[in-house]
mmCIF file of C-alpha atoms in Angstrom:
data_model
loop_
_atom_site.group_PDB
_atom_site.id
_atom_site.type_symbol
_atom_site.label_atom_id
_atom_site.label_comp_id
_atom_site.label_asym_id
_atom_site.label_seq_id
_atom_site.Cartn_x
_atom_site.Cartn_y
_atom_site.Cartn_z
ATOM 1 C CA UNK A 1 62.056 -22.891 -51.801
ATOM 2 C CA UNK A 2 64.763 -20.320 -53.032
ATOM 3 C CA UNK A 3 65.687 -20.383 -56.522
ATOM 4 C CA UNK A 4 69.173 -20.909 -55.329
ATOM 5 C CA UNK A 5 67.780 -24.405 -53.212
ATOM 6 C CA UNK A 6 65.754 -25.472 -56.287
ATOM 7 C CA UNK A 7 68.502 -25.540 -58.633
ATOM 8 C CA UNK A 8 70.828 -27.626 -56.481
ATOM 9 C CA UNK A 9 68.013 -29.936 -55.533
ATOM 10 C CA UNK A 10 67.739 -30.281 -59.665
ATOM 11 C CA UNK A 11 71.195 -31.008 -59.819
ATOM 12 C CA UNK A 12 71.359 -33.331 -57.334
ATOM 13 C CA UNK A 13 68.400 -35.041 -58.677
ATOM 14 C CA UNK A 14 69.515 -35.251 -62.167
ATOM 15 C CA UNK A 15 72.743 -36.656 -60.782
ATOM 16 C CA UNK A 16 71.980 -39.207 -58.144
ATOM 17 C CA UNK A 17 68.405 -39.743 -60.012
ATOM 18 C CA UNK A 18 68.662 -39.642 -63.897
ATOM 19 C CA UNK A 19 65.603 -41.078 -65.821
ATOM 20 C CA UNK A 20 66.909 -44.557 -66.809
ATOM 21 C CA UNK A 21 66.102 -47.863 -68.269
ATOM 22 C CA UNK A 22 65.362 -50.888 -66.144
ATOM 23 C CA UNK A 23 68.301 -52.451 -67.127
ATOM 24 C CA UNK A 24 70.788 -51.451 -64.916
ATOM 25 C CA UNK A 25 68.945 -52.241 -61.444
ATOM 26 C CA UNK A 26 68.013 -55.739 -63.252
ATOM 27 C CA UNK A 27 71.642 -56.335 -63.827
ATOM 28 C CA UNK A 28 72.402 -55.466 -60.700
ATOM 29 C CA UNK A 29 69.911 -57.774 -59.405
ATOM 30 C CA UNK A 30 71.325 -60.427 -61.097
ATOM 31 C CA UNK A 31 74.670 -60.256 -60.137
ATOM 32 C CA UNK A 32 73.966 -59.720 -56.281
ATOM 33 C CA UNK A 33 71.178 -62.264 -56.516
ATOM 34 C CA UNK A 34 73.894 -64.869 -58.183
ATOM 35 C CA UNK A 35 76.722 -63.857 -55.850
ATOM 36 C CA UNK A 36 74.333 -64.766 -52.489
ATOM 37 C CA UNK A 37 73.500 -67.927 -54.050
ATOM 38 C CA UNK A 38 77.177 -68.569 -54.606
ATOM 39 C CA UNK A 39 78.549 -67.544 -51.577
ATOM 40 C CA UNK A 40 75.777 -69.348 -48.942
ATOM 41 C CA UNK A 41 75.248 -72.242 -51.213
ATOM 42 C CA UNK A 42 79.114 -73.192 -51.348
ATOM 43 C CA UNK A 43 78.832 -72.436 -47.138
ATOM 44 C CA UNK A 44 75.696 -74.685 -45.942
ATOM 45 C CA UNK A 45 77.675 -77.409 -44.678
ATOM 46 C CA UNK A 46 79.654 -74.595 -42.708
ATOM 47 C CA UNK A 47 76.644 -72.764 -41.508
ATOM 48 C CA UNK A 48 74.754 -76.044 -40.646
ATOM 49 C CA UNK A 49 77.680 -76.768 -38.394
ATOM 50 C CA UNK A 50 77.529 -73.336 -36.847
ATOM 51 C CA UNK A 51 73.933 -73.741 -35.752
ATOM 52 C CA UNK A 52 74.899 -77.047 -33.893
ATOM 53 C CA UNK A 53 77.853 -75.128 -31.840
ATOM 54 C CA UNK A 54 77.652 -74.872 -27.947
ATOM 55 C CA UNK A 55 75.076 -72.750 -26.971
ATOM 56 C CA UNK A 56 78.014 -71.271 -24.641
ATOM 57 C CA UNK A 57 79.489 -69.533 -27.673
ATOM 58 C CA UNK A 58 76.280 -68.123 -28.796
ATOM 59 C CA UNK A 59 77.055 -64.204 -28.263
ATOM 60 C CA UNK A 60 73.955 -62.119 -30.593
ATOM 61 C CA UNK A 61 74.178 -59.550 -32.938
ATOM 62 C CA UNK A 62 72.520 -57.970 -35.285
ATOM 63 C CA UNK A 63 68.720 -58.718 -35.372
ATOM 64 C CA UNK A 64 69.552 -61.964 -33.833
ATOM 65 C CA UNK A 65 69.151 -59.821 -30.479
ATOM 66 C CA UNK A 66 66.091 -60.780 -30.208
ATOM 67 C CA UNK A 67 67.115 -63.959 -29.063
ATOM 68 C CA UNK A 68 68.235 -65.230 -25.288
ATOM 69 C CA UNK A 69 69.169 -68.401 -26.750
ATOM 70 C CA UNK A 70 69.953 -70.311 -29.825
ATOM 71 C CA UNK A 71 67.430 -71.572 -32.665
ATOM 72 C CA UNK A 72 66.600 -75.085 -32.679
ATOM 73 C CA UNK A 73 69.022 -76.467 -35.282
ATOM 74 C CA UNK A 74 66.813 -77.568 -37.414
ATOM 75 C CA UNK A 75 64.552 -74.485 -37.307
ATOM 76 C CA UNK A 76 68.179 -72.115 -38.053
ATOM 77 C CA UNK A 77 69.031 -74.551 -41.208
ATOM 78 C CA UNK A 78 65.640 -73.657 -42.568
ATOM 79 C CA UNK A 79 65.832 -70.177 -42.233
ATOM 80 C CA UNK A 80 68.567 -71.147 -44.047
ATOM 81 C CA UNK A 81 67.791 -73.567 -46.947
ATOM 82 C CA UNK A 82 64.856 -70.767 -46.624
ATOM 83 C CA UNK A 83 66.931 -67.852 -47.731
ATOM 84 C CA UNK A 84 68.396 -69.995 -50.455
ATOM 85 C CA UNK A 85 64.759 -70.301 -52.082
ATOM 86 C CA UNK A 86 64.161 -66.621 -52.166
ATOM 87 C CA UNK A 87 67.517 -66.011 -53.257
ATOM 88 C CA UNK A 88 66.791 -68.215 -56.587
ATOM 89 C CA UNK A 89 62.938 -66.100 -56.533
ATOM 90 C CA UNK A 90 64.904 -62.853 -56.146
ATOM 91 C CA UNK A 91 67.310 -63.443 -58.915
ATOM 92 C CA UNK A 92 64.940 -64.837 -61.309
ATOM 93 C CA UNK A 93 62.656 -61.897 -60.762
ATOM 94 C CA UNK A 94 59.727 -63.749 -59.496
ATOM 95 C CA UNK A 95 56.927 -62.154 -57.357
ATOM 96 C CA UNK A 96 59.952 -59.546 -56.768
ATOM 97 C CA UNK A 97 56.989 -57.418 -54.885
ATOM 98 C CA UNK A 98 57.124 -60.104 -52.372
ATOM 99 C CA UNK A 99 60.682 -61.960 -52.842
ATOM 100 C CA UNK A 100 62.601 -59.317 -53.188
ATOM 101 C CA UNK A 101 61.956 -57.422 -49.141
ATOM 102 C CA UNK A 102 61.625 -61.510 -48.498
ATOM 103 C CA UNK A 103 64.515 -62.132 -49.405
ATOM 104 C CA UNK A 104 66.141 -59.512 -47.770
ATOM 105 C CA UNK A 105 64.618 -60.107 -44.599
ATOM 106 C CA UNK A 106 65.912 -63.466 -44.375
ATOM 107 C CA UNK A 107 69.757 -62.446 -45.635
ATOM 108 C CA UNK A 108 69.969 -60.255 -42.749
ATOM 109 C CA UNK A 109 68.639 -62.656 -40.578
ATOM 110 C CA UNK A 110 71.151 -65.245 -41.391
ATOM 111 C CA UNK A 111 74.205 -63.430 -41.605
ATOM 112 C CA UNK A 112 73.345 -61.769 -38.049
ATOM 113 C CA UNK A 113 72.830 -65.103 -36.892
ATOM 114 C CA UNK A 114 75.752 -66.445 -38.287
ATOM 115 C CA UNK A 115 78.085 -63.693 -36.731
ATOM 116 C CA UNK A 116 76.695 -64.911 -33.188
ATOM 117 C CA UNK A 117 78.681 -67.534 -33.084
ATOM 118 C CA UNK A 118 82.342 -66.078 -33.696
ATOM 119 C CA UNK A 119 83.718 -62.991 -35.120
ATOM 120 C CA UNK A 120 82.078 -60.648 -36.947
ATOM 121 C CA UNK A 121 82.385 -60.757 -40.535
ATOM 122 C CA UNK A 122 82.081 -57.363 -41.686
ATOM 123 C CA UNK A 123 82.645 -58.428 -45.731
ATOM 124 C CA UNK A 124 78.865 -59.413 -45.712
ATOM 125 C CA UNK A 125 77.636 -55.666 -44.371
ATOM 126 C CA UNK A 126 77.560 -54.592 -48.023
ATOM 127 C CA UNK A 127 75.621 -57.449 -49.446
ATOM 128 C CA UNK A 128 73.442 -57.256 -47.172
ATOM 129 C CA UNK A 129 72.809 -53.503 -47.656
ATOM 130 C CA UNK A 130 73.074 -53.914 -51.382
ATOM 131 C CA UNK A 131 70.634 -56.529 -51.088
ATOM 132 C CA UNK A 132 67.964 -54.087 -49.000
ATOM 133 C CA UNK A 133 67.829 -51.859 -51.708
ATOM 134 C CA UNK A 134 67.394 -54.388 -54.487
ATOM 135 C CA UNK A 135 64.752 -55.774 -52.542
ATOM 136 C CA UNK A 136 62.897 -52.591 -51.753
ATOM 137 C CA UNK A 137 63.497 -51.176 -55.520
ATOM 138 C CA UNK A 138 62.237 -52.438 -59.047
ATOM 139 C CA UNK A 139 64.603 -54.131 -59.756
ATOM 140 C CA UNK A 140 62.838 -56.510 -61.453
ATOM 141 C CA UNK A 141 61.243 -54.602 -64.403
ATOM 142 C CA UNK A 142 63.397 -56.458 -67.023
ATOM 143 C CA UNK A 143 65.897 -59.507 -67.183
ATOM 144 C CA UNK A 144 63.204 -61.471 -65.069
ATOM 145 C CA UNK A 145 59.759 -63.604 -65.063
ATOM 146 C CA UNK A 146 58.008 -60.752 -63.959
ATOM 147 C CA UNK A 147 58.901 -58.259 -66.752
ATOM 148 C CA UNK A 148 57.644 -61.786 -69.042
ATOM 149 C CA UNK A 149 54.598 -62.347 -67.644
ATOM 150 C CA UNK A 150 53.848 -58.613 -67.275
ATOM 151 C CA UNK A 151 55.173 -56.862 -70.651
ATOM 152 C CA UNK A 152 55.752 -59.877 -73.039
ATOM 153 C CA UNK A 153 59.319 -58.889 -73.024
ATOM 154 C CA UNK A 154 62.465 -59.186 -71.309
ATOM 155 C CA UNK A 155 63.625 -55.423 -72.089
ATOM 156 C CA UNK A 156 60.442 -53.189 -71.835
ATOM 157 C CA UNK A 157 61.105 -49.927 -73.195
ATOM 158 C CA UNK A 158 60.063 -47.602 -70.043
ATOM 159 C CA UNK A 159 61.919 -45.016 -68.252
ATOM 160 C CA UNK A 160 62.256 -43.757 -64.622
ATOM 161 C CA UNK A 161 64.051 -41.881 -62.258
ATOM 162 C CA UNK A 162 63.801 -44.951 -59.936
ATOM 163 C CA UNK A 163 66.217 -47.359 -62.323
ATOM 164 C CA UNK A 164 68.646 -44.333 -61.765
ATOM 165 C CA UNK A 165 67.900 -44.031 -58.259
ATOM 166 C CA UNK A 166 68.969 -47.494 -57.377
ATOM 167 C CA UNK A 167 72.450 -47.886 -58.165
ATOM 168 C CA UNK A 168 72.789 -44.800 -56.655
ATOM 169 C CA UNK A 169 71.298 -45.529 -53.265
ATOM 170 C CA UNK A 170 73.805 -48.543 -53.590
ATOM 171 C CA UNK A 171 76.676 -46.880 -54.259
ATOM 172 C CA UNK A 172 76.125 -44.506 -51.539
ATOM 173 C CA UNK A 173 75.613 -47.553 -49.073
ATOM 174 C CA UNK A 174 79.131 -48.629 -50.093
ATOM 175 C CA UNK A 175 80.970 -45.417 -49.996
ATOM 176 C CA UNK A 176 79.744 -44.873 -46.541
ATOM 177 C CA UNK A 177 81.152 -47.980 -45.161
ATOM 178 C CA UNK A 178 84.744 -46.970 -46.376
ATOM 179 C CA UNK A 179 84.192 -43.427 -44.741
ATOM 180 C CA UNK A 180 83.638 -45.242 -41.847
ATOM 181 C CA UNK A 181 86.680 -47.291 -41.803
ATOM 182 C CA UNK A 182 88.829 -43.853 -42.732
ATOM 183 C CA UNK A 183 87.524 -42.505 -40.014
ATOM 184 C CA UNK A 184 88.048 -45.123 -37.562
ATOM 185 C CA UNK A 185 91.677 -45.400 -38.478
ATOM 186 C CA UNK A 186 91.747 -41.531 -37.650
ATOM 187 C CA UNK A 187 90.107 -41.727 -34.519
ATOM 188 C CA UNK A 188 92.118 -44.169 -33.702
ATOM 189 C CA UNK A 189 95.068 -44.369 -31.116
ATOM 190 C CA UNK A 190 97.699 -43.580 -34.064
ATOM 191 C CA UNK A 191 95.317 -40.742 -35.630
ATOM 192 C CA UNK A 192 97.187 -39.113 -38.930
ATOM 193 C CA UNK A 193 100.145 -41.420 -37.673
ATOM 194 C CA UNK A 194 98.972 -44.126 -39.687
ATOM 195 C CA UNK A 195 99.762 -42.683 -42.921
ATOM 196 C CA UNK A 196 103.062 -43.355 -41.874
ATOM 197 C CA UNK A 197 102.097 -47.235 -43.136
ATOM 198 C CA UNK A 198 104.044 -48.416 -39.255
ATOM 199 C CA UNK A 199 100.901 -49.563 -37.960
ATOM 200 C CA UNK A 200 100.178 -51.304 -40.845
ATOM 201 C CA UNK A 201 103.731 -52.705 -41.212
ATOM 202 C CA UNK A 202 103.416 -53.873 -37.450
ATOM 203 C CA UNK A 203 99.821 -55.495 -38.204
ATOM 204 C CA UNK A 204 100.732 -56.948 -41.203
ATOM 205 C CA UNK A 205 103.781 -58.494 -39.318
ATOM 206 C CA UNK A 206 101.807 -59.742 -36.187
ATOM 207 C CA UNK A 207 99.276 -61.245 -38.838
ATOM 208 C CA UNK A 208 101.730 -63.148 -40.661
ATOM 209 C CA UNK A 209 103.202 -64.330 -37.272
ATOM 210 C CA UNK A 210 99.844 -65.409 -36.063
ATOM 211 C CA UNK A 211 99.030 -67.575 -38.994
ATOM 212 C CA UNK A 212 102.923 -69.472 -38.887
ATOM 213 C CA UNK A 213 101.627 -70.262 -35.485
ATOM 214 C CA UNK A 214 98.613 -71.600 -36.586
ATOM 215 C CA UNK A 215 100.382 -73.834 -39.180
ATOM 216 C CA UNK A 216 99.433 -72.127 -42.284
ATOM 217 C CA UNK A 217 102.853 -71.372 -43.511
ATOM 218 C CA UNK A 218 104.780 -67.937 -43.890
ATOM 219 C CA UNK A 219 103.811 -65.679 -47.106
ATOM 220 C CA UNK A 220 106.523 -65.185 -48.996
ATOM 221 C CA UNK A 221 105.609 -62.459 -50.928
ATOM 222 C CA UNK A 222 105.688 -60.709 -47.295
ATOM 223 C CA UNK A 223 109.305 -61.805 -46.432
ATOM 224 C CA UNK A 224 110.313 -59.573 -50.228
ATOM 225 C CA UNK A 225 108.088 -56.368 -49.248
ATOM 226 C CA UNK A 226 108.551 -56.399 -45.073
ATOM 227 C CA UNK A 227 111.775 -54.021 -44.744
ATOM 228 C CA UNK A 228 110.600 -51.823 -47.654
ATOM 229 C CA UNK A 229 108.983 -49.365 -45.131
ATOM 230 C CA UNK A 230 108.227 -46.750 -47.715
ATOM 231 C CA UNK A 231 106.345 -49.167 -49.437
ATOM 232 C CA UNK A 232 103.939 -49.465 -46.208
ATOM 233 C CA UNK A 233 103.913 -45.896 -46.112
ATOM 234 C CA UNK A 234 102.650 -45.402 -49.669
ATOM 235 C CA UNK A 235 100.012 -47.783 -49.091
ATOM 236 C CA UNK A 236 98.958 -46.726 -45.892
ATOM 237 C CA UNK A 237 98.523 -43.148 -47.397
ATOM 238 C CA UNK A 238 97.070 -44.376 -50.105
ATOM 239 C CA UNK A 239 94.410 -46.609 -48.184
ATOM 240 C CA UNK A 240 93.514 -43.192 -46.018
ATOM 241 C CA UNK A 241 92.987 -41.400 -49.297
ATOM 242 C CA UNK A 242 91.045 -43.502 -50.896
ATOM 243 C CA UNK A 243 88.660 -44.326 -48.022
ATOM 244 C CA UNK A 244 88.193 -40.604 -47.074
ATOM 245 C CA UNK A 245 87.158 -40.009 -50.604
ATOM 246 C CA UNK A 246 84.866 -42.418 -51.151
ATOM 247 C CA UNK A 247 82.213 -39.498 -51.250
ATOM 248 C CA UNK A 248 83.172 -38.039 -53.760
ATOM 249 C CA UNK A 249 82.648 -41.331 -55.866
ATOM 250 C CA UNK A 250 78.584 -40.076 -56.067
ATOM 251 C CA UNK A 251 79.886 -36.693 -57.275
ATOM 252 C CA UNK A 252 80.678 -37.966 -60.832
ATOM 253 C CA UNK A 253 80.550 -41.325 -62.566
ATOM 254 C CA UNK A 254 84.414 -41.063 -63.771
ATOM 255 C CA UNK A 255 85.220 -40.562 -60.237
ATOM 256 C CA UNK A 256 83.252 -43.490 -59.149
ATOM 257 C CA UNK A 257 85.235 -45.491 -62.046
ATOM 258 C CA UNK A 258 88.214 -44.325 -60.757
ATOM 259 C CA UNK A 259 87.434 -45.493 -56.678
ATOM 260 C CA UNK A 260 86.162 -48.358 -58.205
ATOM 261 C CA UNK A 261 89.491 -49.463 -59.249
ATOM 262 C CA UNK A 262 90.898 -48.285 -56.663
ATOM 263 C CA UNK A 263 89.352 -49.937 -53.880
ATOM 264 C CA UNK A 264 89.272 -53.296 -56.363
ATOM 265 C CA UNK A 265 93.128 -53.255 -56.268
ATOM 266 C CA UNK A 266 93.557 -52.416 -52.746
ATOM 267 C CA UNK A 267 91.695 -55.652 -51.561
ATOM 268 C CA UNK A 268 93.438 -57.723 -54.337
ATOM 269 C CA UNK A 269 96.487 -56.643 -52.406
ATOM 270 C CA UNK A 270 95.092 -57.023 -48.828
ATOM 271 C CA UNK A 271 94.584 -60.460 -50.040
ATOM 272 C CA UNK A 272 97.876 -60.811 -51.603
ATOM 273 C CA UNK A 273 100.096 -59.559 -48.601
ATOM 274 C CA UNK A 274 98.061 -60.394 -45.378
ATOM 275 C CA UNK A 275 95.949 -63.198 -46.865
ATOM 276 C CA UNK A 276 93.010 -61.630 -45.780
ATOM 277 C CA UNK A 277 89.889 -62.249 -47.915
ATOM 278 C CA UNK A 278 87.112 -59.618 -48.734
ATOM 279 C CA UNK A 279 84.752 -62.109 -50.726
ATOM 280 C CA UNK A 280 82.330 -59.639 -52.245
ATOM 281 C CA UNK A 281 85.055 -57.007 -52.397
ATOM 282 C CA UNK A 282 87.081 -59.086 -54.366
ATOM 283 C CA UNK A 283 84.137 -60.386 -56.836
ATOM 284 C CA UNK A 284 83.644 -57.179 -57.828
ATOM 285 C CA UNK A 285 80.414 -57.103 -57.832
ATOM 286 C CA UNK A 286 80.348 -54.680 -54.944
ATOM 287 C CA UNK A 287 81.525 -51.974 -57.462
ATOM 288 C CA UNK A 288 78.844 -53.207 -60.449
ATOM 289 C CA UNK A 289 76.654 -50.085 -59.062
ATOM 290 C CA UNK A 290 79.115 -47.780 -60.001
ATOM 291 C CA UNK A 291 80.373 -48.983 -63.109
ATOM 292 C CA UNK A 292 76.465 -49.432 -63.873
ATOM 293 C CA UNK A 293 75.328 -45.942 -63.007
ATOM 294 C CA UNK A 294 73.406 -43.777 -65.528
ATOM 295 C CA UNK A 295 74.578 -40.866 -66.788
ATOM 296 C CA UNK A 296 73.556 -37.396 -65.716
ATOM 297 C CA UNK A 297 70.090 -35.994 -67.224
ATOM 298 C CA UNK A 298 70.895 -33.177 -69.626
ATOM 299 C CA UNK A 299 69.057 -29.875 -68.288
#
């Protein structure tokens, strides 16, 4: 390797993979851990109806491909309950060798299976990818059982560029996904057009109508900001900016603070105007990784 190839491989290293306590992958493993149990927990009465829909509407995707047909009803709840169990294992820090890619397993199993059945909710991509590396990652060297039973303690004093790695690999997961949807609104058939915030003006508007239909009532705050079309613009611009920049979120932690916020506010407003909810966007515990991330290693 050139000298030239081996320093930015050091750089890189030292910024994507600083030598760091366990802490910050454990914390992270809390708070994704917590926020599954949360968000299926709250939903089991909803998912249990799901499984027992017409096997007409049953349309796969995912890993749920597999399948011709539906689960048994009973067999889908227990994946489900199932997933619930190793959640509560995964967050404690239990057997995290085992729970942890367990765990995961059976998240992505459920949420693909879930999606079968209507639209596809892509809020849950990110959980589910923040949850593979959690699972795959030791994450469960401190705050848990296993750092107990193992090390006496619940903060062992150790250090590796694995805890570093890990919010990293996270954070790259999520910044990818918003690439994705930058790029799919320039692909799209309004390319750089949709900075112009008319697209989203329309779609906000045909939204809004939809839901009136639907008996859900008009949003008022939409009725103050729908002839401001410079308004639309800004945030259509600013949407596209954002979401093309996401990279650049890995380059330096004060960026990723900065996105962070960004992207916090943006679905906070999403919500507010179209009344369109992004659960774990709007937890914020989709941004944790980058708020949590280590410093750089000093050369």
């Amino acid at each position: 390797m050139s000298p030239l190839l081996r320093r930015l491989a050091d750089t890189a290293r030292r910024h994507l993979a600083p030598a760091a306590p366990p802490t910050a992958p454990a914390l992270l493993r809390l708070a994704v851990g917590g926020y599954h149990l949360w968000h299926v927990g709250r939903r089991r009465s909803l998912y249990r109806g799901v499984h027992r829909t017409a096997s007409e509407s049953f349309d796969p995707v995912g890993v749920a491909r597999v399948l011709k047909k539906p689960l048994p009803p009973r067999v889908a709840d227990a994946l489900l309950d199932a997933s619930l169990v190793t959640g509560a294992l995964f967050t404690a820090g239990i057997g995290h060798r085992v729970t942890g890619p367990l765990h995961s397993a059976l998240q992505t199993w459920n949420f693909s299976y879930r999606n079968s059945w209507s639209m596809v909710f892509h809020h849950e991509n990110n959980l589910v990818l923040h949850t593979m590396v959690l699972g795959a990652a030791p994450a469960a060297d401190a705050l848990s059982v296993d750092a107990v039973l193992r090390d006496g303690t619940l903060l062992p004093e150790r250090r590796s560029w694995m805890y570093g790695a890990t919010p990293a690999v996270m954070n790259g997961a999520v910044t990818l996904t918003y690439l994705l949807a930058g790029l799919a609104k320039l692909t799209g058939p309004d390319g750089m057009r949709w900075a112009s915030g008319a697209s989203m003006r329309s779609q906000v508007a045909v939204d809004s109508l939809r839901k009136e239909m639907l008996g859900e009532g008009s949003n008022p705050l939409l009725r103050v900001l729908g002839p401001h079309t410079g308004l639309f613009a800004v945030m259509a611009a600013g949407s596209l900016v954002l979401e093309l920049g996401a990279p650049l979120a890995l380059a330096d932690r004060r960026l990723g603070w900065l996105f962070a916020g960004g992207a916090f506010s943006m679905h906070w407003g999403i919500k507010a105007i179209m009344r369109i909810t992004f659960p774990y966007n709007l937890s914020g515990v989709l941004y944790l990784p980058l708020l949590l991330m280590p410093p750089p290693e000093r050369r």
